[in-house]
PDB file of C-alpha atoms in Angstrom:
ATOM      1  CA  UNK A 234     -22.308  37.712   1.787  1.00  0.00           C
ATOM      2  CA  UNK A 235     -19.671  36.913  -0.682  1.00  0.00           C
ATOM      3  CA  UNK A 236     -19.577  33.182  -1.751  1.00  0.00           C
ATOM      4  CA  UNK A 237     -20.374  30.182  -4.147  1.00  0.00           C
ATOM      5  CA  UNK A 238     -24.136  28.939  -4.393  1.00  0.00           C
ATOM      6  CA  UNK A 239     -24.283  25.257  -5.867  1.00  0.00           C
ATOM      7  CA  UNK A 240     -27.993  24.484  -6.285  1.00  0.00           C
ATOM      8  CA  UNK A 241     -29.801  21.728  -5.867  1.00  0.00           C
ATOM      9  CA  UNK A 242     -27.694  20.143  -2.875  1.00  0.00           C
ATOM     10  CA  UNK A 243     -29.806  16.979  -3.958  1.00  0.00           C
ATOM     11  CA  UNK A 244     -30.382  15.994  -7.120  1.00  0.00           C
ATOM     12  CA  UNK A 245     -32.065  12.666  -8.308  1.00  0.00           C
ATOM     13  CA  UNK A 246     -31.843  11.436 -11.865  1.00  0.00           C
ATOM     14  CA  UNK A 247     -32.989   8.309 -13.814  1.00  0.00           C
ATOM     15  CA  UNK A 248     -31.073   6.462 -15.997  1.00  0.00           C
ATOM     16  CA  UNK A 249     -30.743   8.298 -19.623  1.00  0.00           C
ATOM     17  CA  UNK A 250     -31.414  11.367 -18.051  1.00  0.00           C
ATOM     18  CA  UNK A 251     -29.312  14.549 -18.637  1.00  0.00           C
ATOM     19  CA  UNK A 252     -29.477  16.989 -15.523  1.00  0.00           C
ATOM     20  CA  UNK A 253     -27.965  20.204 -14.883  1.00  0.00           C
ATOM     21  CA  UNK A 254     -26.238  21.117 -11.392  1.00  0.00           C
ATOM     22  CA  UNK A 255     -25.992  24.979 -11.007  1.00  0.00           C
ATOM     23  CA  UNK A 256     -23.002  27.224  -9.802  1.00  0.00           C
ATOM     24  CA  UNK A 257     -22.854  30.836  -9.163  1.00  0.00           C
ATOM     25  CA  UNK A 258     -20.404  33.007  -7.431  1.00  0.00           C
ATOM     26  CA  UNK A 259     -20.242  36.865  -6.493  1.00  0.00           C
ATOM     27  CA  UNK A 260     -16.474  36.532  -5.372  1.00  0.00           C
ATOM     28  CA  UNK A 261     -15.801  38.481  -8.902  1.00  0.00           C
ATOM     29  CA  UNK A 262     -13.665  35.581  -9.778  1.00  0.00           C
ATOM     30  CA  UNK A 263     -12.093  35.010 -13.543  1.00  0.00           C
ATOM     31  CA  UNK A 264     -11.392  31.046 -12.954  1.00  0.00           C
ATOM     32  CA  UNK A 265     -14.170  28.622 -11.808  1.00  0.00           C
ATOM     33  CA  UNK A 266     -14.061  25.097 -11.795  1.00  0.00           C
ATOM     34  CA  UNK A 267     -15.782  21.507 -11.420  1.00  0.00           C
ATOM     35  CA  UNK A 268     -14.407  18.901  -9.472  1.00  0.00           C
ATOM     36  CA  UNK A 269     -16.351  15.325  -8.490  1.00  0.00           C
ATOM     37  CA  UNK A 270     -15.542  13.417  -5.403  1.00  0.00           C
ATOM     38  CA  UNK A 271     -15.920   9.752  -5.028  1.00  0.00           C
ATOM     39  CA  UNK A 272     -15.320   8.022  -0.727  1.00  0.00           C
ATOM     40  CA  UNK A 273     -11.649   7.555  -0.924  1.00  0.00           C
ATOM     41  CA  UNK A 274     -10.812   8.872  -4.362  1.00  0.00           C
ATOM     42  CA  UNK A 275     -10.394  12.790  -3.450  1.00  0.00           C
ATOM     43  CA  UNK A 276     -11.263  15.488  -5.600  1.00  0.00           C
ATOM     44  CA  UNK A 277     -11.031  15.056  -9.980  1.00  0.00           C
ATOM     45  CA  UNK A 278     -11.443  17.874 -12.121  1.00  0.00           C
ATOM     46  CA  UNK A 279     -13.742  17.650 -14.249  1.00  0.00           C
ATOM     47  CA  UNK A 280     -13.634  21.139 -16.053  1.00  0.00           C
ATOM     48  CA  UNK A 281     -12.437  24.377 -15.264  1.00  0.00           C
ATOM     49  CA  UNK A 282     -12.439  27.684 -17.213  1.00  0.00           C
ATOM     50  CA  UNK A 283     -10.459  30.719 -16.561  1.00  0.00           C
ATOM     51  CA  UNK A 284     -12.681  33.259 -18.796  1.00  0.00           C
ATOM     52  CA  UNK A 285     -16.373  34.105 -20.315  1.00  0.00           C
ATOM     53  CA  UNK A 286     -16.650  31.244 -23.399  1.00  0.00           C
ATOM     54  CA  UNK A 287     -13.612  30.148 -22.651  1.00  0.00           C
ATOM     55  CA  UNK A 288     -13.239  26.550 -20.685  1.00  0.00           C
ATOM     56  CA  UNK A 289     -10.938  23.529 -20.723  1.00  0.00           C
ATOM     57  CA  UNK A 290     -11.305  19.928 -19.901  1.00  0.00           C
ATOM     58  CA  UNK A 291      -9.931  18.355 -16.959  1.00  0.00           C
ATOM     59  CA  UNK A 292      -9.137  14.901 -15.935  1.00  0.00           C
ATOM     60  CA  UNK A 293     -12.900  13.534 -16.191  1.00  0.00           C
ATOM     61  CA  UNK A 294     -14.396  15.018 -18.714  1.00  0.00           C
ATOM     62  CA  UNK A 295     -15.877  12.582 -20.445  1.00  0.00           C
ATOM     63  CA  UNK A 296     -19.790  12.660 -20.522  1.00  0.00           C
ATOM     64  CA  UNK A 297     -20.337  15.933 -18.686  1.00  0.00           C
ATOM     65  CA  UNK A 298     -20.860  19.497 -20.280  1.00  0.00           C
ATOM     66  CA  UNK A 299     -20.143  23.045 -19.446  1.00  0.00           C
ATOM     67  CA  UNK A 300     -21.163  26.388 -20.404  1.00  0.00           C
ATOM     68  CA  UNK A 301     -19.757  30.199 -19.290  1.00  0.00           C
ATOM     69  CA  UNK A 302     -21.557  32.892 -21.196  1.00  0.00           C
ATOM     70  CA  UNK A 303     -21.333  34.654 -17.672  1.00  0.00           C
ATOM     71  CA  UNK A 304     -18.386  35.235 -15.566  1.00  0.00           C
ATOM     72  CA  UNK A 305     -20.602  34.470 -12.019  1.00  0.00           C
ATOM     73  CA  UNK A 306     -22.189  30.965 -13.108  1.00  0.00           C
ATOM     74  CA  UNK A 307     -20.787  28.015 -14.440  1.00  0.00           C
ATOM     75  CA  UNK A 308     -23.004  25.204 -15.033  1.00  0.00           C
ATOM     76  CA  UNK A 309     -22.657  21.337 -15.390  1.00  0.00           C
ATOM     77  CA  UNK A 310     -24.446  19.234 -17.129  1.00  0.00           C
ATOM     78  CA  UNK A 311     -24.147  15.891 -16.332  1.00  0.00           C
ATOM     79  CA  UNK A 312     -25.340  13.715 -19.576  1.00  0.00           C
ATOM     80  CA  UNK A 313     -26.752  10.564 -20.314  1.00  0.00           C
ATOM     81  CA  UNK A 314     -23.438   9.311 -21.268  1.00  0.00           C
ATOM     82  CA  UNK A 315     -21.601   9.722 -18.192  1.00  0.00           C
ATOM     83  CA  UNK A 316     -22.125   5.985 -16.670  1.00  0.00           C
ATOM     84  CA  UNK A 317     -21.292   6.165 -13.098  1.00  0.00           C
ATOM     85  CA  UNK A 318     -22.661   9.420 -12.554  1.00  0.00           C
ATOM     86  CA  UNK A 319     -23.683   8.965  -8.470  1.00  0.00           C
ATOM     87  CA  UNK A 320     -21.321  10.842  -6.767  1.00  0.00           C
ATOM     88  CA  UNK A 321     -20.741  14.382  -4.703  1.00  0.00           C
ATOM     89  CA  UNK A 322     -20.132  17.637  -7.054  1.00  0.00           C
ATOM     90  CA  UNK A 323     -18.337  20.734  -5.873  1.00  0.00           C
ATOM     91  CA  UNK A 324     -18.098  24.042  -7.190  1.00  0.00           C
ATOM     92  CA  UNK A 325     -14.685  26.244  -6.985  1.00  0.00           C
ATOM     93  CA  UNK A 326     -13.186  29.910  -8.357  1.00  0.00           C
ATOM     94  CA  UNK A 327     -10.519  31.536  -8.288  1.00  0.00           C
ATOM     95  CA  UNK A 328      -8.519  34.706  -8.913  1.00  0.00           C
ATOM     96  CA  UNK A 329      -6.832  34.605 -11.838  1.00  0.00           C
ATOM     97  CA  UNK A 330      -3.124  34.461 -11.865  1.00  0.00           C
ATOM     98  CA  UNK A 331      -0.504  32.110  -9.283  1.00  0.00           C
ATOM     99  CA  UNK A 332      -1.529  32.509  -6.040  1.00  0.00           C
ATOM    100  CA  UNK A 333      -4.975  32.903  -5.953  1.00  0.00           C
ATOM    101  CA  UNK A 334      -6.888  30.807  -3.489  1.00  0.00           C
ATOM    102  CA  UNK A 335      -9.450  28.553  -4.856  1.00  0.00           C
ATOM    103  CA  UNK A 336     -13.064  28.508  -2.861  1.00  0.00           C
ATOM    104  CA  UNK A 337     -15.571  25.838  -2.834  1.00  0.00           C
ATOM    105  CA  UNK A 338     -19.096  25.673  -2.922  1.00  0.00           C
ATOM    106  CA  UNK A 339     -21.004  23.359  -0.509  1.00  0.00           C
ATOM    107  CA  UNK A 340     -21.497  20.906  -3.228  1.00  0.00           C
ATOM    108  CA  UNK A 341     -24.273  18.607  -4.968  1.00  0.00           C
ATOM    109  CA  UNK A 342     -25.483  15.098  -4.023  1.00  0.00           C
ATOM    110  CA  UNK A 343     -26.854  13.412  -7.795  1.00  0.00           C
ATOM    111  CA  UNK A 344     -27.695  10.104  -7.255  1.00  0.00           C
ATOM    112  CA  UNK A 345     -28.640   7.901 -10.192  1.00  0.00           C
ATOM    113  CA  UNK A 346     -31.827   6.098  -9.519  1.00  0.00           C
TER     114      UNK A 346
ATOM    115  CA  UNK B 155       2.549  17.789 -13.872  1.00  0.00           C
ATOM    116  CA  UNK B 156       3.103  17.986 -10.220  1.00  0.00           C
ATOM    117  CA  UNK B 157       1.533  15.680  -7.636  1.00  0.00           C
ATOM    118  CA  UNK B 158       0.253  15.540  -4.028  1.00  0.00           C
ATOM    119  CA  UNK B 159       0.970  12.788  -1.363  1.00  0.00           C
ATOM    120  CA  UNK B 160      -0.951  12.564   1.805  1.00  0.00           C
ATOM    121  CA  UNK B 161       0.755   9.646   3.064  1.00  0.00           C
ATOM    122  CA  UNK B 162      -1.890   9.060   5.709  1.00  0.00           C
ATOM    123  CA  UNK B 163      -5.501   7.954   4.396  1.00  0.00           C
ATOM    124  CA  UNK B 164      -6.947   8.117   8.576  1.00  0.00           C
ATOM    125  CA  UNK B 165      -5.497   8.950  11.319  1.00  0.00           C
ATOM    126  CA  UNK B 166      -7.447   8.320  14.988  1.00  0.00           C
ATOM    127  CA  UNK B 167      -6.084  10.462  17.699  1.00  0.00           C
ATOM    128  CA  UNK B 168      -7.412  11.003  21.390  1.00  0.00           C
ATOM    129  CA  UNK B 169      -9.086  14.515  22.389  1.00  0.00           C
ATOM    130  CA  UNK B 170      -6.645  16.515  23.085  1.00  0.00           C
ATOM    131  CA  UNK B 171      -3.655  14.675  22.148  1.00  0.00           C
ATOM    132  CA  UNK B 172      -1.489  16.788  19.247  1.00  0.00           C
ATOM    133  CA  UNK B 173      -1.921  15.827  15.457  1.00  0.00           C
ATOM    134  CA  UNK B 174       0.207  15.544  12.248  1.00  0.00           C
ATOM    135  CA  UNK B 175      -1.056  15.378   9.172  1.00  0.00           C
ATOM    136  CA  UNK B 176       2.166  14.702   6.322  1.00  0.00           C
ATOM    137  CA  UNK B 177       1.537  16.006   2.938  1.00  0.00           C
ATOM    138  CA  UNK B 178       4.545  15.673   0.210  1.00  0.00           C
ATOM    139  CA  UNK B 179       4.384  17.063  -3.072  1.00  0.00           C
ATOM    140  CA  UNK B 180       6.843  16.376  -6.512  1.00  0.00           C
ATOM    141  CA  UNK B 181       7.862  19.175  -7.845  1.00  0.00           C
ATOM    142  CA  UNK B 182      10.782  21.870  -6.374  1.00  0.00           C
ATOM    143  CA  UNK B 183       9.929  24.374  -8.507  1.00  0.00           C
ATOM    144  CA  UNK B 184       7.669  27.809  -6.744  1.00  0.00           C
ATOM    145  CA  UNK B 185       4.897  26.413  -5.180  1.00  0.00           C
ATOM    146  CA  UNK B 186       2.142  27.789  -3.450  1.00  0.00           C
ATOM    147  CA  UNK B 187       0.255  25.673  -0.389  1.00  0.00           C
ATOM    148  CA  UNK B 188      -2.559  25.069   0.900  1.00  0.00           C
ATOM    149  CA  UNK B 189      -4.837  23.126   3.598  1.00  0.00           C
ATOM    150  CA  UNK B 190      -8.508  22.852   3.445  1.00  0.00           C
ATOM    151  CA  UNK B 191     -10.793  21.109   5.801  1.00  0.00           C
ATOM    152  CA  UNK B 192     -13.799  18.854   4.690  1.00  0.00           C
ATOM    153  CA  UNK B 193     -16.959  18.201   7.357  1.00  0.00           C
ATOM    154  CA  UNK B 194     -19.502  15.648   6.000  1.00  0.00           C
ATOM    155  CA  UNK B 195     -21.858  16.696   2.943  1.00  0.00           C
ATOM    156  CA  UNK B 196     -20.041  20.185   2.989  1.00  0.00           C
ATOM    157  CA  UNK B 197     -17.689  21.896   0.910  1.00  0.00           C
ATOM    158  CA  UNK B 198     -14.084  22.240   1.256  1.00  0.00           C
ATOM    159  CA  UNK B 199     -13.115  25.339   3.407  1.00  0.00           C
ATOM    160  CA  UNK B 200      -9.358  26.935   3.444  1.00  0.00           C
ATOM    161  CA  UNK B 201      -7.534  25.834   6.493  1.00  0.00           C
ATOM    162  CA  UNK B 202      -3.939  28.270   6.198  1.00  0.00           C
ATOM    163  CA  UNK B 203      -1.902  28.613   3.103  1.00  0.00           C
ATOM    164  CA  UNK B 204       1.574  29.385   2.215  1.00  0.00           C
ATOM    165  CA  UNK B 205       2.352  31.908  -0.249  1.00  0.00           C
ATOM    166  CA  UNK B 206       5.904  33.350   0.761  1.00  0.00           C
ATOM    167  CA  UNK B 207       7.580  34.611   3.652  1.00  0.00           C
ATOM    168  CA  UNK B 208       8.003  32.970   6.985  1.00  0.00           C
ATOM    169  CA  UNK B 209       7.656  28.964   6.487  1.00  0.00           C
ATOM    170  CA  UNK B 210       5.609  28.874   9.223  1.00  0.00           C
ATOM    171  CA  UNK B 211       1.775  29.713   8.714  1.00  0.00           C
ATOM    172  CA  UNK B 212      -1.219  29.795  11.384  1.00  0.00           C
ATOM    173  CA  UNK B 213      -4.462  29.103  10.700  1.00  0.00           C
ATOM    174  CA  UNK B 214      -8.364  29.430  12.046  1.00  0.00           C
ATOM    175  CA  UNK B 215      -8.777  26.649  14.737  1.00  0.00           C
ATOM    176  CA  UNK B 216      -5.647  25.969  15.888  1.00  0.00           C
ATOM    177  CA  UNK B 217      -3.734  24.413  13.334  1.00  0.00           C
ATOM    178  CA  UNK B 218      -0.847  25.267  11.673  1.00  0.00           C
ATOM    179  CA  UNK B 219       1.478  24.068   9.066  1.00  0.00           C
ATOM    180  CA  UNK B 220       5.052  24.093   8.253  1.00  0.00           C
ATOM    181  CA  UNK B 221       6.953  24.661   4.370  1.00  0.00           C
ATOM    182  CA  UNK B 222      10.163  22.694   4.389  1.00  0.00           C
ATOM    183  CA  UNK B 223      11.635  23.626   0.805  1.00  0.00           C
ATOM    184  CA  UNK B 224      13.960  21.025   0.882  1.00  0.00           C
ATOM    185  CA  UNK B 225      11.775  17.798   1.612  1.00  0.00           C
ATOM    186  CA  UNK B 226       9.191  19.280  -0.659  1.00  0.00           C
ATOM    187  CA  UNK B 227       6.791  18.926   2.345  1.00  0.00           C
ATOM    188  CA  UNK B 228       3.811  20.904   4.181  1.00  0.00           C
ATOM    189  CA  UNK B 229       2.748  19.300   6.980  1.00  0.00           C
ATOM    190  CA  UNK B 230      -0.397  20.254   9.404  1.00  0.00           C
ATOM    191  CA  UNK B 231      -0.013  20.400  12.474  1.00  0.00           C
ATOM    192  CA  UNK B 232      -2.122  20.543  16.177  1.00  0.00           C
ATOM    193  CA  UNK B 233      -1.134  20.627  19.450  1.00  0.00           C
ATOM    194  CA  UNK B 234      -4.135  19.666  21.369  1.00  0.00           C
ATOM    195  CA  UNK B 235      -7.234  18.306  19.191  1.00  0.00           C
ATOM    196  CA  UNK B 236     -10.896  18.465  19.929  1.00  0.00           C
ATOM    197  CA  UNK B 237     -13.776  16.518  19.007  1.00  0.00           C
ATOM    198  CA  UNK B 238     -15.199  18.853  16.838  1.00  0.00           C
ATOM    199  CA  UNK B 239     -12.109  18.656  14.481  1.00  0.00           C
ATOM    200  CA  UNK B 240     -13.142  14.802  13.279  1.00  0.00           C
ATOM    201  CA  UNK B 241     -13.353  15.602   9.805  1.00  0.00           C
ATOM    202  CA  UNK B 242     -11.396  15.313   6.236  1.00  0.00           C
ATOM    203  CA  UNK B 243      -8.538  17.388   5.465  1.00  0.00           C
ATOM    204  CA  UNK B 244      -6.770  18.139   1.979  1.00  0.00           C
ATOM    205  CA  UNK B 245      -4.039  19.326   0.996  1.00  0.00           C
ATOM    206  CA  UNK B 246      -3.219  21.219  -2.156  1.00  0.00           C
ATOM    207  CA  UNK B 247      -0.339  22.663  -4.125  1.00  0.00           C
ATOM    208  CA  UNK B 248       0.044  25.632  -7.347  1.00  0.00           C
ATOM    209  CA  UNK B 249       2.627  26.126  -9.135  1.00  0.00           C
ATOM    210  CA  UNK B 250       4.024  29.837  -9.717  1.00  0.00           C
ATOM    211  CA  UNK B 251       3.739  30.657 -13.719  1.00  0.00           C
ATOM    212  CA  UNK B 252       1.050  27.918 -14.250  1.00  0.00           C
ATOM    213  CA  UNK B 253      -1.773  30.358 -13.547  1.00  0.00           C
ATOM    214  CA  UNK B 254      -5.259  28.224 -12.031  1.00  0.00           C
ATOM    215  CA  UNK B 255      -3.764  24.444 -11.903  1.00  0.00           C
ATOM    216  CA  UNK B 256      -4.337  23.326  -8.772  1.00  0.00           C
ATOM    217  CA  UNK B 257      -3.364  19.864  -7.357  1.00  0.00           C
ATOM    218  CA  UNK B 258      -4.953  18.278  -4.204  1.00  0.00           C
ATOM    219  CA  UNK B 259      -4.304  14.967  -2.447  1.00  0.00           C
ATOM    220  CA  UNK B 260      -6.477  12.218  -1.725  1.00  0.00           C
ATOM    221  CA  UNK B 261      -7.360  13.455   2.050  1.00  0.00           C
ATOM    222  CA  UNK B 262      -6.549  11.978   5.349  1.00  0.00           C
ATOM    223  CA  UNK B 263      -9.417  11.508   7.029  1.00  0.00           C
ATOM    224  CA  UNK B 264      -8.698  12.048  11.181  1.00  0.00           C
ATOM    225  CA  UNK B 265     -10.898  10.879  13.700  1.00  0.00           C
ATOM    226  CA  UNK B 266     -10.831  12.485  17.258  1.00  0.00           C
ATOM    227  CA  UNK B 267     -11.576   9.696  19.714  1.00  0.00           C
ATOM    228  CA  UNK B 268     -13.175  10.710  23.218  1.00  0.00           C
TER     229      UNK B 268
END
């Protein structure tokens, strides 16, 4: 089946700890994307890229890290320097161009401990 | 940049009463529109979207949602809810010419009461 595969769905991480949450999508989509959500706050971007080695910096960027040497995966690393780090991450792509839809992934649980 | 406004953060309703959920955005300018549906620990999962054509659009499980140009709204609509549709629902909007920006709200959460 088609779809998004975010991996681990938990992730535990102690403090100074960089950790990598992984994304990968068969949809054959140009644009993927990062988003964190926080109870009440809705969805931030936190990066989003619309080609291979190509990627841009959302809202939140600050002390997380992204790579796209392949157009199905999109990693985040989440670094030491990112202080409030405990929150849900999803996953999303798109087509490229206006009108696409984006689709999520079923997300990743870190939890600083 | 444009912006979303769900103007309701919850919103309890009885089992099978109807539903509205209001969502405003800012800019007048060719939008496209979505609604996506969030269950607990789960990814967000497309509800109906607008794109052109009739102002009207239907979506899986019942709902469906009206564009209104003019008042720069697309609200989501049910006419008879069910317990299973307790859950978080968001709202997004595109822009035509500004390729992959996407723009969500902060979510109404609705509770379906028994």
């Amino acid at each position: 089946d088609g779809g998004i595969t975010q991996s681990p769905k938990y992730l535990f991480r102690k403090e100074g700890q960089n950790v990598t949450l992984s994304c990968e999508q068969n949809l054959n989509h140009d644009a993927m994307y990062w988003y964190r959500q926080d109870p009440g706050q809705g969805l931030r971007l936190i990066y989003y890229s619309q080609i291979v080695n190509d990627f841009q910096k959302g809202d939140i960027a600050e002390g997380y890290s992204v790579s796209r040497e392949k157009k199905e995966s999109f990693p985040l690393t989440v670094t030491s320097a990112q202080k409030n780090p405990t929150a849900f991450y999803l996953c999303a792509s798109s087509i490229e161009g206006a009108g696409g839809t984006i689709y999520f992934g079923e997300g990743s649980w870190l939890t600083v401990v | 940049a444009q912006s979303v406004t769900q103007l309701d953060s919850q919103v309890p309703v009885f089992e099978e009463a109807p539903v509205e959920l209001r969502c405003n955005y800012s800019s007048s300018v060719s939008v496209y529109l979505f609604w996506y549906v969030q269950y607990p620990n789960q990814g967000l999962q497309l509800l109906l979207k607008y794109l052109s054509g009739s102002t009207l659009v239907k979506g899986i499980n019942g709902f469906e949602a009206e564009f209104n140009k003019s008042q720069t709204s697309f609200h989501l609509r049910k006419p008879s809810v069910h317990i299973s549709d307790t859950a978080e629902y968001f709202c997004a909007v595109s822009e035509a010419g500004t390729g992959n920006q996407f723009y969500f709200g902060t979510g109404t959460s609705l509770t379906v009461i028994p």
